[in-house]
PDB file of C-alpha atoms in Angstrom:
ATOM      1  CA  MET A   1       6.348  21.724   2.698  1.00 61.00           C
ATOM      2  CA  LYS A   2       7.532  19.415   5.437  1.00 88.00           C
ATOM      3  CA  GLN A   3       7.939  15.727   4.728  1.00 95.00           C
ATOM      4  CA  LEU A   4       4.749  13.952   3.681  1.00 97.00           C
ATOM      5  CA  ILE A   5       4.509  10.184   3.350  1.00 98.00           C
ATOM      6  CA  ILE A   6       1.137   8.754   2.344  1.00 98.00           C
ATOM      7  CA  ALA A   7       0.825   5.012   2.955  1.00 98.00           C
ATOM      8  CA  LEU A   8      -2.177   3.659   1.084  1.00 98.00           C
ATOM      9  CA  GLY A   9      -3.512   0.157   1.750  1.00 97.00           C
ATOM     10  CA  ARG A  10      -6.408  -1.123  -0.318  1.00 98.00           C
ATOM     11  CA  GLN A  11      -8.750  -4.012  -1.003  1.00 98.00           C
ATOM     12  CA  VAL A  12      -8.719  -5.633  -4.431  1.00 98.00           C
ATOM     13  CA  GLY A  13     -11.142  -3.741  -6.668  1.00 98.00           C
ATOM     14  CA  SER A  14     -11.542  -0.829  -4.267  1.00 98.00           C
ATOM     15  CA  GLY A  15     -10.147   1.814  -6.610  1.00 98.00           C
ATOM     16  CA  GLY A  16      -7.259   2.404  -4.254  1.00 97.00           C
ATOM     17  CA  HIS A  17      -4.632   2.482  -6.991  1.00 96.00           C
ATOM     18  CA  ARG A  18      -6.482   5.149  -8.945  1.00 97.00           C
ATOM     19  CA  ILE A  19      -6.982   7.225  -5.812  1.00 98.00           C
ATOM     20  CA  GLY A  20      -3.281   6.852  -5.049  1.00 98.00           C
ATOM     21  CA  GLY A  21      -2.467   8.236  -8.479  1.00 98.00           C
ATOM     22  CA  ILE A  22      -4.809  11.191  -7.994  1.00 98.00           C
ATOM     23  CA  LEU A  23      -3.354  12.050  -4.578  1.00 98.00           C
ATOM     24  CA  ALA A  24       0.227  11.681  -5.785  1.00 98.00           C
ATOM     25  CA  GLN A  25      -0.524  14.118  -8.596  1.00 98.00           C
ATOM     26  CA  ARG A  26      -2.330  16.625  -6.398  1.00 97.00           C
ATOM     27  CA  PHE A  27       0.454  16.678  -3.803  1.00 97.00           C
ATOM     28  CA  ASP A  28       3.229  16.371  -6.411  1.00 97.00           C
ATOM     29  CA  LEU A  29       4.616  13.175  -4.868  1.00 97.00           C
ATOM     30  CA  PRO A  30       6.475  10.276  -6.465  1.00 96.00           C
ATOM     31  CA  LEU A  31       4.279   7.187  -6.342  1.00 97.00           C
ATOM     32  CA  TYR A  32       5.915   3.902  -5.408  1.00 96.00           C
ATOM     33  CA  ASP A  33       4.100   0.752  -6.414  1.00 91.00           C
ATOM     34  CA  ARG A  34       5.314  -1.789  -8.959  1.00 82.00           C
ATOM     35  CA  ASN A  35       7.942   0.700 -10.123  1.00 83.00           C
ATOM     36  CA  LEU A  36       9.576   0.071  -6.744  1.00 82.00           C
ATOM     37  CA  LEU A  37      10.833  -3.237  -8.121  1.00 77.00           C
ATOM     38  CA  ALA A  38      12.541  -1.528 -11.052  1.00 75.00           C
ATOM     39  CA  GLU A  39      14.456   0.805  -8.726  1.00 78.00           C
ATOM     40  CA  ILE A  40      15.492  -2.011  -6.408  1.00 75.00           C
ATOM     41  CA  ALA A  41      16.469  -4.201  -9.343  1.00 68.00           C
ATOM     42  CA  ALA A  42      18.630  -1.414 -10.784  1.00 71.00           C
ATOM     43  CA  GLN A  43      20.356  -0.889  -7.431  1.00 75.00           C
ATOM     44  CA  ARG A  44      21.155  -4.589  -7.040  1.00 67.00           C
ATOM     45  CA  GLN A  45      21.554  -5.573 -10.673  1.00 59.00           C
ATOM     46  CA  LEU A  46      18.570  -7.903 -10.622  1.00 64.00           C
ATOM     47  CA  ASP A  47      15.968  -8.709 -13.254  1.00 61.00           C
ATOM     48  CA  PRO A  48      12.752  -6.859 -12.244  1.00 56.00           C
ATOM     49  CA  GLU A  49      10.565  -9.349 -14.111  1.00 59.00           C
ATOM     50  CA  ALA A  50      12.035 -12.200 -12.094  1.00 55.00           C
ATOM     51  CA  LEU A  51      11.017 -10.391  -8.905  1.00 59.00           C
ATOM     52  CA  ARG A  52       7.400  -9.665  -9.828  1.00 59.00           C
ATOM     53  CA  GLN A  53       6.100 -13.132  -8.960  1.00 54.00           C
ATOM     54  CA  TYR A  54       7.142 -12.546  -5.334  1.00 54.00           C
ATOM     55  CA  GLU A  55       5.578  -9.077  -5.069  1.00 57.00           C
ATOM     56  CA  GLU A  56       3.447  -8.615  -1.915  1.00 51.00           C
ATOM     57  CA  ALA A  57       3.234 -12.383  -1.507  1.00 50.00           C
ATOM     58  CA  PRO A  58       3.616 -14.402   1.702  1.00 54.00           C
ATOM     59  CA  LYS A  59       6.613 -16.678   1.724  1.00 54.00           C
ATOM     60  CA  SER A  60       6.308 -20.314   0.736  1.00 53.00           C
ATOM     61  CA  ARG A  61       6.708 -22.851   3.511  1.00 48.00           C
ATOM     62  CA  PHE A  62       8.512 -25.200   1.141  1.00 41.00           C
ATOM     63  CA  LEU A  63      10.752 -23.127  -1.132  1.00 43.00           C
ATOM     64  CA  THR A  64      13.631 -20.854  -0.158  1.00 51.00           C
ATOM     65  CA  ARG A  65      15.863 -18.693  -2.241  1.00 52.00           C
ATOM     66  CA  THR A  66      18.790 -16.320  -1.778  1.00 49.00           C
ATOM     67  CA  ILE A  67      18.587 -12.785  -3.181  1.00 47.00           C
ATOM     68  CA  ARG A  68      21.945 -11.013  -3.175  1.00 50.00           C
ATOM     69  CA  GLY A  69      23.039 -12.561   0.078  1.00 44.00           C
ATOM     70  CA  LEU A  70      19.673 -12.447   1.856  1.00 47.00           C
ATOM     71  CA  ASN A  71      19.184 -16.004   3.073  1.00 42.00           C
ATOM     72  CA  ASN A  72      15.443 -16.357   3.227  1.00 52.00           C
ATOM     73  CA  SER A  73      12.546 -17.223   0.983  1.00 66.00           C
ATOM     74  CA  ALA A  74      12.423 -15.169  -2.198  1.00 67.00           C
ATOM     75  CA  GLN A  75       9.201 -13.536  -0.999  1.00 74.00           C
ATOM     76  CA  ALA A  76      10.593 -12.542   2.383  1.00 76.00           C
ATOM     77  CA  GLY A  77      13.882 -11.440   0.837  1.00 78.00           C
ATOM     78  CA  LEU A  78      12.100  -9.156  -1.611  1.00 80.00           C
ATOM     79  CA  ALA A  79       9.886  -7.751   1.140  1.00 84.00           C
ATOM     80  CA  GLU A  80      12.963  -6.914   3.200  1.00 89.00           C
ATOM     81  CA  LEU A  81      14.551  -5.152   0.227  1.00 87.00           C
ATOM     82  CA  GLN A  82      11.433  -3.063  -0.258  1.00 91.00           C
ATOM     83  CA  PHE A  83      11.151  -2.186   3.429  1.00 94.00           C
ATOM     84  CA  ARG A  84      14.794  -1.122   3.481  1.00 93.00           C
ATOM     85  CA  PHE A  85      14.288   1.000   0.351  1.00 92.00           C
ATOM     86  CA  LEU A  86      11.312   2.802   1.914  1.00 96.00           C
ATOM     87  CA  GLU A  87      13.095   3.335   5.229  1.00 97.00           C
ATOM     88  CA  GLU A  88      16.075   4.854   3.419  1.00 95.00           C
ATOM     89  CA  LYS A  89      13.858   7.194   1.391  1.00 95.00           C
ATOM     90  CA  ALA A  90      12.012   8.273   4.527  1.00 97.00           C
ATOM     91  CA  ALA A  91      15.244   8.768   6.483  1.00 97.00           C
ATOM     92  CA  GLU A  92      16.546  10.981   3.675  1.00 96.00           C
ATOM     93  CA  GLY A  93      13.516  13.239   4.125  1.00 96.00           C
ATOM     94  CA  GLU A  94      11.839  12.336   0.843  1.00 96.00           C
ATOM     95  CA  SER A  95       8.104  12.798   0.493  1.00 97.00           C
ATOM     96  CA  PHE A  96       6.243  10.095  -1.433  1.00 98.00           C
ATOM     97  CA  LEU A  97       3.108   7.974  -1.726  1.00 98.00           C
ATOM     98  CA  ILE A  98       3.500   4.233  -1.287  1.00 98.00           C
ATOM     99  CA  MET A  99       0.922   1.589  -2.163  1.00 97.00           C
ATOM    100  CA  GLY A 100       0.705  -1.274   0.326  1.00 95.00           C
ATOM    101  CA  ARG A 101       3.921  -3.021   1.396  1.00 94.00           C
ATOM    102  CA  CYS A 102       3.173  -2.642   5.114  1.00 96.00           C
ATOM    103  CA  ALA A 103       4.273   0.985   4.899  1.00 97.00           C
ATOM    104  CA  GLU A 104       1.796   2.144   7.539  1.00 98.00           C
ATOM    105  CA  TYR A 105       3.695  -0.053  10.018  1.00 97.00           C
ATOM    106  CA  ILE A 106       7.237  -0.014   8.613  1.00 97.00           C
ATOM    107  CA  LEU A 107       7.319   3.815   8.561  1.00 98.00           C
ATOM    108  CA  ARG A 108       5.227   4.359  11.698  1.00 97.00           C
ATOM    109  CA  ASP A 109       7.963   6.324  13.511  1.00 96.00           C
ATOM    110  CA  HIS A 110       8.151   9.052  10.859  1.00 95.00           C
ATOM    111  CA  PRO A 111       6.066  12.093  11.879  1.00 93.00           C
ATOM    112  CA  GLY A 112       5.247  12.884   8.246  1.00 95.00           C
ATOM    113  CA  LEU A 113       3.369   9.595   7.776  1.00 97.00           C
ATOM    114  CA  ILE A 114      -0.359   9.546   7.008  1.00 98.00           C
ATOM    115  CA  SER A 115      -1.803   6.049   6.654  1.00 98.00           C
ATOM    116  CA  ILE A 116      -5.059   5.318   4.842  1.00 98.00           C
ATOM    117  CA  PHE A 117      -6.930   2.139   3.943  1.00 98.00           C
ATOM    118  CA  ILE A 118      -9.313   2.054   0.978  1.00 98.00           C
ATOM    119  CA  SER A 119     -12.278  -0.338   0.948  1.00 98.00           C
ATOM    120  CA  ARG A 120     -15.387  -0.723  -1.199  1.00 98.00           C
ATOM    121  CA  ASP A 121     -18.692  -2.589  -1.029  1.00 98.00           C
ATOM    122  CA  LEU A 122     -18.210  -6.151  -2.273  1.00 98.00           C
ATOM    123  CA  LYS A 123     -20.878  -5.883  -4.984  1.00 98.00           C
ATOM    124  CA  ASP A 124     -19.114  -2.845  -6.423  1.00 98.00           C
ATOM    125  CA  ARG A 125     -15.744  -4.569  -6.311  1.00 98.00           C
ATOM    126  CA  VAL A 126     -17.192  -7.575  -8.132  1.00 98.00           C
ATOM    127  CA  ALA A 127     -18.627  -5.296 -10.830  1.00 98.00           C
ATOM    128  CA  VAL A 128     -15.279  -3.546 -11.291  1.00 98.00           C
ATOM    129  CA  ILE A 129     -13.295  -6.780 -11.554  1.00 98.00           C
ATOM    130  CA  ARG A 130     -15.829  -8.328 -13.937  1.00 98.00           C
ATOM    131  CA  HIS A 131     -15.547  -5.329 -16.238  1.00 97.00           C
ATOM    132  CA  ALA A 132     -11.753  -5.097 -15.997  1.00 97.00           C
ATOM    133  CA  TYR A 133     -10.991  -8.773 -16.661  1.00 97.00           C
ATOM    134  CA  GLY A 134     -14.077 -10.076 -18.457  1.00 98.00           C
ATOM    135  CA  LEU A 135     -14.923 -12.540 -15.690  1.00 98.00           C
ATOM    136  CA  SER A 136     -18.158 -14.085 -14.529  1.00 98.00           C
ATOM    137  CA  GLU A 137     -19.564 -12.996 -11.176  1.00 98.00           C
ATOM    138  CA  ALA A 138     -18.278 -16.171  -9.504  1.00 98.00           C
ATOM    139  CA  GLU A 139     -14.848 -15.792 -11.098  1.00 98.00           C
ATOM    140  CA  ALA A 140     -14.632 -12.144 -10.041  1.00 98.00           C
ATOM    141  CA  LEU A 141     -15.583 -13.019  -6.480  1.00 98.00           C
ATOM    142  CA  ASP A 142     -12.929 -15.735  -6.375  1.00 98.00           C
ATOM    143  CA  PHE A 143     -10.349 -13.310  -7.812  1.00 98.00           C
ATOM    144  CA  ILE A 144     -11.153 -10.760  -5.102  1.00 98.00           C
ATOM    145  CA  ARG A 145     -11.098 -13.237  -2.231  1.00 98.00           C
ATOM    146  CA  LYS A 146      -7.774 -14.720  -3.305  1.00 97.00           C
ATOM    147  CA  GLY A 147      -6.253 -11.273  -3.797  1.00 96.00           C
ATOM    148  CA  ASP A 148      -7.405 -10.009  -0.422  1.00 97.00           C
ATOM    149  CA  LYS A 149      -6.244 -13.207   1.256  1.00 96.00           C
ATOM    150  CA  ARG A 150      -2.807 -12.835  -0.334  1.00 94.00           C
ATOM    151  CA  ARG A 151      -2.455  -9.241   0.832  1.00 94.00           C
ATOM    152  CA  ALA A 152      -3.694 -10.046   4.342  1.00 96.00           C
ATOM    153  CA  ALA A 153      -1.284 -12.982   4.648  1.00 94.00           C
ATOM    154  CA  TYR A 154       1.635 -10.850   3.455  1.00 92.00           C
ATOM    155  CA  HIS A 155       0.728  -8.156   5.981  1.00 95.00           C
ATOM    156  CA  SER A 156       0.344 -10.619   8.844  1.00 95.00           C
ATOM    157  CA  GLU A 157       3.720 -12.124   8.051  1.00 93.00           C
ATOM    158  CA  HIS A 158       5.550  -8.815   8.407  1.00 94.00           C
ATOM    159  CA  CYS A 159       3.419  -6.754  10.820  1.00 95.00           C
ATOM    160  CA  PRO A 160       1.789  -7.320  14.221  1.00 95.00           C
ATOM    161  CA  THR A 161      -1.167  -5.168  13.125  1.00 96.00           C
ATOM    162  CA  VAL A 162      -4.235  -6.384  11.217  1.00 96.00           C
ATOM    163  CA  TRP A 163      -4.558  -5.656   7.499  1.00 97.00           C
ATOM    164  CA  GLY A 164      -7.583  -3.460   6.799  1.00 97.00           C
ATOM    165  CA  HIS A 165      -8.473  -2.997  10.478  1.00 97.00           C
ATOM    166  CA  SER A 166      -9.300   0.590  11.435  1.00 96.00           C
ATOM    167  CA  GLU A 167      -6.852   0.567  14.355  1.00 96.00           C
ATOM    168  CA  SER A 168      -3.973  -0.141  11.956  1.00 96.00           C
ATOM    169  CA  TYR A 169      -4.416   3.127  10.025  1.00 98.00           C
ATOM    170  CA  ASP A 170      -5.089   6.810  10.591  1.00 97.00           C
ATOM    171  CA  LEU A 171      -8.186   6.605   8.419  1.00 98.00           C
ATOM    172  CA  THR A 172     -10.227   3.940   6.621  1.00 98.00           C
ATOM    173  CA  ILE A 173     -12.710   4.921   3.920  1.00 98.00           C
ATOM    174  CA  ASN A 174     -15.228   3.167   1.667  1.00 98.00           C
ATOM    175  CA  THR A 175     -15.198   4.436  -1.935  1.00 98.00           C
ATOM    176  CA  SER A 176     -18.762   3.204  -2.521  1.00 98.00           C
ATOM    177  CA  ARG A 177     -20.018   6.184  -0.513  1.00 98.00           C
ATOM    178  CA  LEU A 178     -18.443   9.122  -2.366  1.00 98.00           C
ATOM    179  CA  GLY A 179     -17.104   7.502  -5.544  1.00 97.00           C
ATOM    180  CA  LEU A 180     -13.440   7.624  -6.527  1.00 98.00           C
ATOM    181  CA  GLU A 181     -13.211  11.346  -7.315  1.00 97.00           C
ATOM    182  CA  GLY A 182     -15.268  12.274  -4.260  1.00 98.00           C
ATOM    183  CA  THR A 183     -13.119  10.040  -2.059  1.00 98.00           C
ATOM    184  CA  ALA A 184      -9.952  11.596  -3.490  1.00 98.00           C
ATOM    185  CA  ASP A 185     -11.356  15.087  -2.772  1.00 98.00           C
ATOM    186  CA  PHE A 186     -12.193  14.099   0.809  1.00 98.00           C
ATOM    187  CA  LEU A 187      -8.743  12.603   1.362  1.00 98.00           C
ATOM    188  CA  GLU A 188      -7.040  15.652  -0.123  1.00 98.00           C
ATOM    189  CA  GLU A 189      -8.827  17.860   2.388  1.00 97.00           C
ATOM    190  CA  TYR A 190      -8.016  15.436   5.213  1.00 97.00           C
ATOM    191  CA  ILE A 191      -4.319  15.409   4.302  1.00 97.00           C
ATOM    192  CA  HIS A 192      -4.197  19.206   4.071  1.00 96.00           C
ATOM    193  CA  ARG A 193      -5.678  19.400   7.564  1.00 95.00           C
ATOM    194  CA  ARG A 194      -3.153  16.886   8.867  1.00 94.00           C
ATOM    195  CA  ILE A 195      -0.117  18.688   7.502  1.00 90.00           C
ATOM    196  CA  ALA A 196      -1.296  22.181   8.477  1.00 89.00           C
ATOM    197  CA  ASP A 197       0.725  23.679  11.287  1.00 66.00           C
ATOM    198  CA  ASP A 198      -1.540  24.255  14.299  1.00 54.00           C
ATOM    199  CA  PRO A 199       0.432  25.063  17.482  1.00 49.00           C
ATOM    200  CA  THR A 200      -2.826  25.465  19.443  1.00 48.00           C
ATOM    201  CA  ARG A 201      -4.043  21.949  18.810  1.00 53.00           C
ATOM    202  CA  THR A 202      -4.243  19.890  21.997  1.00 56.00           C
ATOM    203  CA  LEU A 203      -5.652  16.527  22.969  1.00 59.00           C
ATOM    204  CA  GLN A 204      -9.374  16.799  23.599  1.00 58.00           C
ATOM    205  CA  LEU A 205     -10.933  14.589  26.264  1.00 63.00           C
TER     206      LEU A 205
END
């Protein structure tokens, strides 16, 4: 199989992480998410736990840090390390699935890239977060809004595209319509169609 890179963006509580795991298994791909920190930390002899607080976070306007010679905020420095890691893996021809981290933009020049954004109806997201964390409805809603805001701010800081906007991805899909398994099935079929060789395919006007 030729190189396949699946970049999966997702709203908080959308089920995107579970779908990412299903797709990674079905296509036999390594999945990069929080384990990305462990690999980067091992490469640069850093403590992965010390890096987690800066994961997919916009940089602070007031605090700056230096990470192994990268003179920037800790958040921006970590983001740059992750982008570089992904670019190196892609350049080496590796196939993988990556959760978030602006991958749909950072890896946009690689022909094997398929970018997807996972959303879900707000009421369903609230129900999921309430169940997962034992929160009240108001607390779950606040959790979701803060999480989405954090991800959107991180994306805006590193990409000229809009987080979650349909024009920023090959496909956006709402898991409230088909459920998680049904969405994974749909995406599997979509990806198979995308990677199929079709020399007769032309632009239709």
